[in-house]
């Protein structure tokens, strides 16, 4: 399931930037990082939804990874082509 893979990889990237482990704090960090409502950040982190293309690209750019890797379509996290 792509939502689960996306959620795992999104959480991994938050770990990499030193985001707190608490769910509420992670939601806050993600919400501020890409300027989305907290309910949407929570749904993304929990794998309840997938990002639209615009948000996916913003996340990939913010974390310096490829969009395909974030959603599980590629095993290469490198954003260079």
C-alpha atoms as one frame of an Amber mdcrd trajectory, in Angstrom:
protein
   0.000   0.000   0.000   1.503   3.286  -1.125   0.017   5.314   1.746   1.823
   3.123   4.280   5.119   3.311   2.404   4.718   7.088   2.037   3.945   7.438
   5.749   7.011   5.388   6.718   9.290   7.390   4.464   7.820  10.724   5.529
   8.386   9.810   9.182  11.947   8.698   8.357  12.668  12.074   6.785  11.236
  13.845   9.836  13.576  11.726  11.989  16.472  12.802   9.775  15.792  16.479
  10.453  15.456  15.885  14.193  11.680  16.189  14.540  10.364  15.209  17.986
   9.032  11.664  18.417   5.706  12.723  19.906   2.876  12.475  17.413   1.446
  15.907  18.247   4.844  17.577  17.839   5.535  15.791  14.538   2.170  16.957
  13.223   3.056  20.515  14.242   6.490  20.336  12.578   5.126  18.936   9.313
   2.255  21.406   9.294   4.624  24.361   9.604   7.263  22.901   7.285   5.014
  22.708   4.231   2.239  25.051   5.374  -0.651  22.589   5.553  -3.436  22.238
   8.134  -2.659  20.000  11.102  -5.459  17.560  10.223  -3.840  16.994   6.821
  -0.376  16.586   8.345  -1.778  14.007  10.761  -3.477  12.065   7.948  -0.234
  12.015   5.943   1.869  10.887   8.904  -0.596   8.132   9.786  -0.915   6.868
   6.223  -4.609   7.744   6.043  -4.127   9.735   2.838  -1.606  10.440   0.112
  -0.394  13.894  -0.886  -1.543  15.527  -4.089   1.141  16.215  -6.690   1.818
  19.787  -5.533   2.260  18.754  -1.896   4.317  15.703  -2.844   6.708  17.884
  -4.826   6.936  20.392  -1.964   7.769  17.592   0.491  10.345  16.076  -1.862
  12.001  19.458  -2.310  11.952  20.199   1.427  13.553  16.849   2.304  15.822
  16.796  -0.772  14.562  13.392  -1.908  12.753  12.237  -5.025   8.972  12.346
  -5.094   8.905   8.794  -6.499  10.923   7.559  -3.521   8.607   9.262  -1.033
   5.542   7.491  -2.426   7.320   4.152  -2.821   7.641   4.079  -6.599  11.427
   4.014  -6.388  14.014   2.633  -3.993  16.410   5.512  -4.707  15.940   8.458
  -2.364  18.295  10.656  -4.391  16.471  13.587  -5.949  18.992  13.978  -8.781
  17.944  12.524 -12.117
